Coordinates of C-alpha atoms in Angstrom, one line a residue:
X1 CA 93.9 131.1 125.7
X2 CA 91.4 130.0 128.0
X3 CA 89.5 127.7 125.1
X4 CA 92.9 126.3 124.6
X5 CA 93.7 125.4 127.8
X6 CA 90.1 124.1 127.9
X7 CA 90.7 121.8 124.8
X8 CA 93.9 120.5 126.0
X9 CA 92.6 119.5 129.0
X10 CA 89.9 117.9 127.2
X11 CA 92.2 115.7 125.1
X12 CA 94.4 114.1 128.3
X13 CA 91.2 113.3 129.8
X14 CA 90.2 111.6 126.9
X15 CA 93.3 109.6 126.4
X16 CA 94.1 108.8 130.2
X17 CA 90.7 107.7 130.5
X18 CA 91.3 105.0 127.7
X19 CA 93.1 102.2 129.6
X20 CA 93.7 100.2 126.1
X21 CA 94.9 103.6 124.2
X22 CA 97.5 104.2 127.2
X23 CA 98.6 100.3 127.1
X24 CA 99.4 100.5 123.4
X25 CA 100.9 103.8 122.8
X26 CA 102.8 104.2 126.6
X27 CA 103.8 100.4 127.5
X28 CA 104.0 98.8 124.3
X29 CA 106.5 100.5 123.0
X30 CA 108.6 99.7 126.5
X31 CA 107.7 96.0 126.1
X32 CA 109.4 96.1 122.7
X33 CA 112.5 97.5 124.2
X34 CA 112.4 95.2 126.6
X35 CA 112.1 92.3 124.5
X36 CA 114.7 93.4 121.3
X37 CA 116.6 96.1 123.1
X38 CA 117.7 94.7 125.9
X39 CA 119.8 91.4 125.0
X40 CA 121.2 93.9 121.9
X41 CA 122.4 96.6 124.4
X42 CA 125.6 94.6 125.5
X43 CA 127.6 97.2 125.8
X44 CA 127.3 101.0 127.2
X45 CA 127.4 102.3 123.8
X46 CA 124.6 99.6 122.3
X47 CA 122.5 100.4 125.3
X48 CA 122.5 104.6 124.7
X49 CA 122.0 103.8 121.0
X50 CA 119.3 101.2 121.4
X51 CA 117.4 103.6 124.5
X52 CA 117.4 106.3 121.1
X53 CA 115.9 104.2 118.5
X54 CA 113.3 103.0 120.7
X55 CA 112.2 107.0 121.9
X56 CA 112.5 107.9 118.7
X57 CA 110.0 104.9 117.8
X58 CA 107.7 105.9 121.1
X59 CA 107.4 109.2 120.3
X60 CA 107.1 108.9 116.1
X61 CA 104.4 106.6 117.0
X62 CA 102.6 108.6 119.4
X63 CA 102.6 111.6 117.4
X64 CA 102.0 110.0 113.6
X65 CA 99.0 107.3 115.3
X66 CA 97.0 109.6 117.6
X67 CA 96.7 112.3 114.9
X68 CA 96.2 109.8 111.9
X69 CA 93.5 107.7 113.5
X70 CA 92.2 110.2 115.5
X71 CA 91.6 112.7 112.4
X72 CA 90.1 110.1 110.4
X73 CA 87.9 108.8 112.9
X74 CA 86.4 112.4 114.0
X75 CA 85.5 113.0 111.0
X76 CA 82.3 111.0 111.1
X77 CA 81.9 111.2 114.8
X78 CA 79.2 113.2 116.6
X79 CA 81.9 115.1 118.8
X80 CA 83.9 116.8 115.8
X81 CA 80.6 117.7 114.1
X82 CA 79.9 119.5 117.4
X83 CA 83.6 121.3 117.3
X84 CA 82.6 122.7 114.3
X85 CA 80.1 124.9 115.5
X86 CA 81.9 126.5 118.0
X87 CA 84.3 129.4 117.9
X88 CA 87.2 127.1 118.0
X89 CA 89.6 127.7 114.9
X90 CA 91.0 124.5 113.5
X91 CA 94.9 125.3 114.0
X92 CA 93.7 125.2 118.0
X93 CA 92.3 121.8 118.1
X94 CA 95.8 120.6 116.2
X95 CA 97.7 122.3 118.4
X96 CA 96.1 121.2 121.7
X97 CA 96.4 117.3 120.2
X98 CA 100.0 118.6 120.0
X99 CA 100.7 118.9 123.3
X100 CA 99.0 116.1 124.5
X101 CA 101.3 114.1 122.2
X102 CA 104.0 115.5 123.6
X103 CA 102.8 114.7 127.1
X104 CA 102.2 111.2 126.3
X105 CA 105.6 110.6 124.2
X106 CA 108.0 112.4 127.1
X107 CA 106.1 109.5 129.4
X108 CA 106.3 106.5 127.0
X109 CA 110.5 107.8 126.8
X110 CA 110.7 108.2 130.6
X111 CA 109.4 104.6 130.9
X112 CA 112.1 104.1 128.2
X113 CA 114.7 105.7 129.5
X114 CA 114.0 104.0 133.3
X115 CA 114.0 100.1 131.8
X116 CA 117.4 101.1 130.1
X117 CA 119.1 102.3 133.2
X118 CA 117.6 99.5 135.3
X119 CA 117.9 96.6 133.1
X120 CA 121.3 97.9 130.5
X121 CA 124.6 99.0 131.0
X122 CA 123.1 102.6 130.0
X123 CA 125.3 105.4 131.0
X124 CA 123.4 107.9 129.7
X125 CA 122.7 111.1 131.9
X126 CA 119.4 112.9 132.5
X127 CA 120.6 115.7 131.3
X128 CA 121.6 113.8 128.0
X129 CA 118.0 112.0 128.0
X130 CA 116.4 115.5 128.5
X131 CA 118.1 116.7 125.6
X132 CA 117.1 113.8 123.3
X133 CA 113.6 113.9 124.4
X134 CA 113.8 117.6 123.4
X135 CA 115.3 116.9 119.9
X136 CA 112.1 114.2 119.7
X137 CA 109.3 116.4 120.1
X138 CA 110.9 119.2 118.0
X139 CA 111.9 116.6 115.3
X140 CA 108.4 115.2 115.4
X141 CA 106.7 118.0 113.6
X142 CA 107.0 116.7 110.3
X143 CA 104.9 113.1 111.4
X144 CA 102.1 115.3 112.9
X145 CA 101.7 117.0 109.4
X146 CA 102.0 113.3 107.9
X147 CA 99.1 112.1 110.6
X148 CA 96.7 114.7 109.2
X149 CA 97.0 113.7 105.7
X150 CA 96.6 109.5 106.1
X151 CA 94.1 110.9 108.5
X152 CA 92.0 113.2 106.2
X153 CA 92.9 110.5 103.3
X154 CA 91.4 107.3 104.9
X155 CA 87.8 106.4 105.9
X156 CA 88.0 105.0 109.6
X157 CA 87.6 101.4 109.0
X158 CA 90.9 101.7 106.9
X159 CA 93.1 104.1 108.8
X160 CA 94.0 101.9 111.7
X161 CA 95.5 98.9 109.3
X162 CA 96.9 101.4 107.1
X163 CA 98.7 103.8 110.1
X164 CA 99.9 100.3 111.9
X165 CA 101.7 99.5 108.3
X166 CA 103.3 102.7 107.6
X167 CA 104.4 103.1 111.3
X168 CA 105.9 99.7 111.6
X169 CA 107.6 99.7 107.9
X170 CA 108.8 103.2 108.4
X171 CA 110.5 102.1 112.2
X172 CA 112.1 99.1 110.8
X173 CA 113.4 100.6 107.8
X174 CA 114.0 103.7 109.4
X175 CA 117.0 101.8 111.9
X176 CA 114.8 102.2 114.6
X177 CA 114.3 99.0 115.5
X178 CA 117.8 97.6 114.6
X179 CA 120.6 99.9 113.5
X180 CA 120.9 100.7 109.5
X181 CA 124.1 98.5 109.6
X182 CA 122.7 95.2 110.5
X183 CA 119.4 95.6 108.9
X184 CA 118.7 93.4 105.6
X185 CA 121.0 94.4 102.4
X186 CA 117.9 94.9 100.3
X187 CA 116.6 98.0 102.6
X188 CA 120.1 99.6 103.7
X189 CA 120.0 102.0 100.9
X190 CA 116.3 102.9 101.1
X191 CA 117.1 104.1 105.0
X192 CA 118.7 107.1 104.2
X193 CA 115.6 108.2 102.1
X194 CA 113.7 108.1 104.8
X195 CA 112.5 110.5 107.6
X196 CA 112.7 107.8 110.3
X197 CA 116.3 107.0 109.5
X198 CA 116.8 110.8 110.1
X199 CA 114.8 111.5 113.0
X200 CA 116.8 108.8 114.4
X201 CA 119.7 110.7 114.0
X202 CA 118.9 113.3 116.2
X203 CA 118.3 110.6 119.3
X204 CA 121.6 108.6 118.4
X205 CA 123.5 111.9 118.2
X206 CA 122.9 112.4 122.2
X207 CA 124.1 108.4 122.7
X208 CA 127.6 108.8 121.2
X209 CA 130.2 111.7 120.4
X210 CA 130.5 110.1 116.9
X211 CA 127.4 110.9 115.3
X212 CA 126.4 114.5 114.9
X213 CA 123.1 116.0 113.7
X214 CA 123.8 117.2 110.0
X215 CA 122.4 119.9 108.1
X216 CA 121.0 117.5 105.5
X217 CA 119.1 116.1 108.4
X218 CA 117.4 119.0 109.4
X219 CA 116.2 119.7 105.9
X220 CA 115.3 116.6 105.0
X221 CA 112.7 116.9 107.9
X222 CA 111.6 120.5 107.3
X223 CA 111.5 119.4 103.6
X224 CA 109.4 116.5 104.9
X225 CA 107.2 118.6 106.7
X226 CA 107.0 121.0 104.5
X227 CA 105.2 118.1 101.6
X228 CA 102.6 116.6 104.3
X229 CA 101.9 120.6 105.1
X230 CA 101.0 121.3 101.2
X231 CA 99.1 118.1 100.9
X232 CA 96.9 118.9 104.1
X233 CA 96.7 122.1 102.8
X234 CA 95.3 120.7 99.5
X235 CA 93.4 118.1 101.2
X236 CA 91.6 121.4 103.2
X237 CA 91.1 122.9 100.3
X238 CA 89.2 120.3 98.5
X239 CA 87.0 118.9 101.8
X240 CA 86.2 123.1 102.2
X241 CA 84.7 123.1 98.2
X242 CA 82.8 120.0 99.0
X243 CA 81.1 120.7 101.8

């Protein structure tokens, strides 16, 4: 427990210490809201709705881009070769990255969550916002699993272009950038098909009484998770025989 601990430790040093890290992956995503969110949230409603899309976007992106480019990168750096020979098993490194993620993506949503009340009509309680932030990290799961694998798929000169794509194109056509109602015709029925749309879900569902968390949102992303597991697993598997 201790070597845990240790590790975790390790990794918020690491991250806090990286001024340009914490600018892009904490206040970015609050400088988005600020500039699209805001003139959109009119209205109580379009504020609580617009403060979920854009947690849901801070905390996908959090989670999918520190483990993606991270993973990819320490795979040729002198650091993970040196995690390797100590008596660290590899579920407690992922893990520990885990909860710094979940650190960083409560703060990037509490930035969020302050610009809304200060600068929208927001309504929405602590309580509520507790409760979404809740649903975020749980919901999450499945986009760690999905780091891992662009991560362990990509050498590191290619995994930051190719992360940036697939976490921009996945938000925007995922509603959470602009709700799946208003975005372009041509993408409104891919949204449902994708795991974005429906971890949005479960941060809209706190905004408004009319949209509930469904069943066939909760498998989709177990089902979701449950793919990027098997190809990590498979991925494993393959670097293990190799080496």
């Amino acid at each position: 427990m201790r070597q845990f601990i240790s590790h975790i430790q390790s990794q918020l040093r690491i991250c806090f210490r990286d001024p340009a890290y914490m600018f892009t992956s904490i206040l970015l995503p609050t400088g988005l809201y600020w500039f699209f969110a805001v003139p959109e949230s009119k209205s109580a409603f379009a504020a609580k709705f617009m403060t979920g899309s854009f947690a849901a976007f801070a905390f996908f992106g959090i989670i999918f881009l520190q483990y993606s480019i991270n993973t990819s990168q320490e795979k040729e750096s002198a650091w993970s070769l040196y995690l390797k020979t100590l008596p660290i098993p590899q579920w407690m490194q992922i893990f520990s990255r885990l909860f710094t993620s979940l650190v960083l993506g409560s703060f990037a949503c509490f930035l969020i969550y302050g610009a809304s009340l200060l600068l929208t009509p927001s309504d929405l309680s602590f309580a509520s916002f507790l409760k979404m932030v809740i649903y975020l990290m749980i919901g999450g799961l499945p986009f760690l699993m999905m780091g891992l694998v662009i991560g362990q798929a990509f050498k590191p000169r290619a995994v930051v272009p190719v992360s940036n794509f697939f976490h921009l194109m996945l938000s925007f056509a995922g509603g959470l950038w602009k709700p799946p109602e208003i975005l372009p015709k041509a993408l409104q029925p891919i949204t449902p098909w994708l795991p974005t749309y429906h971890y949005g879900v479960l941060a809209w569902s706190v905004s408004s009484e009319e949209i509930q968390i469904e069943g066939k949102n909760i498998l989709y992303l177990i089902a979701f998770g449950l793919i990027m597991a098997g190809l990590y697993y498979l991925q494993s598997r393959k670097q293990a025989i190799a080496d």
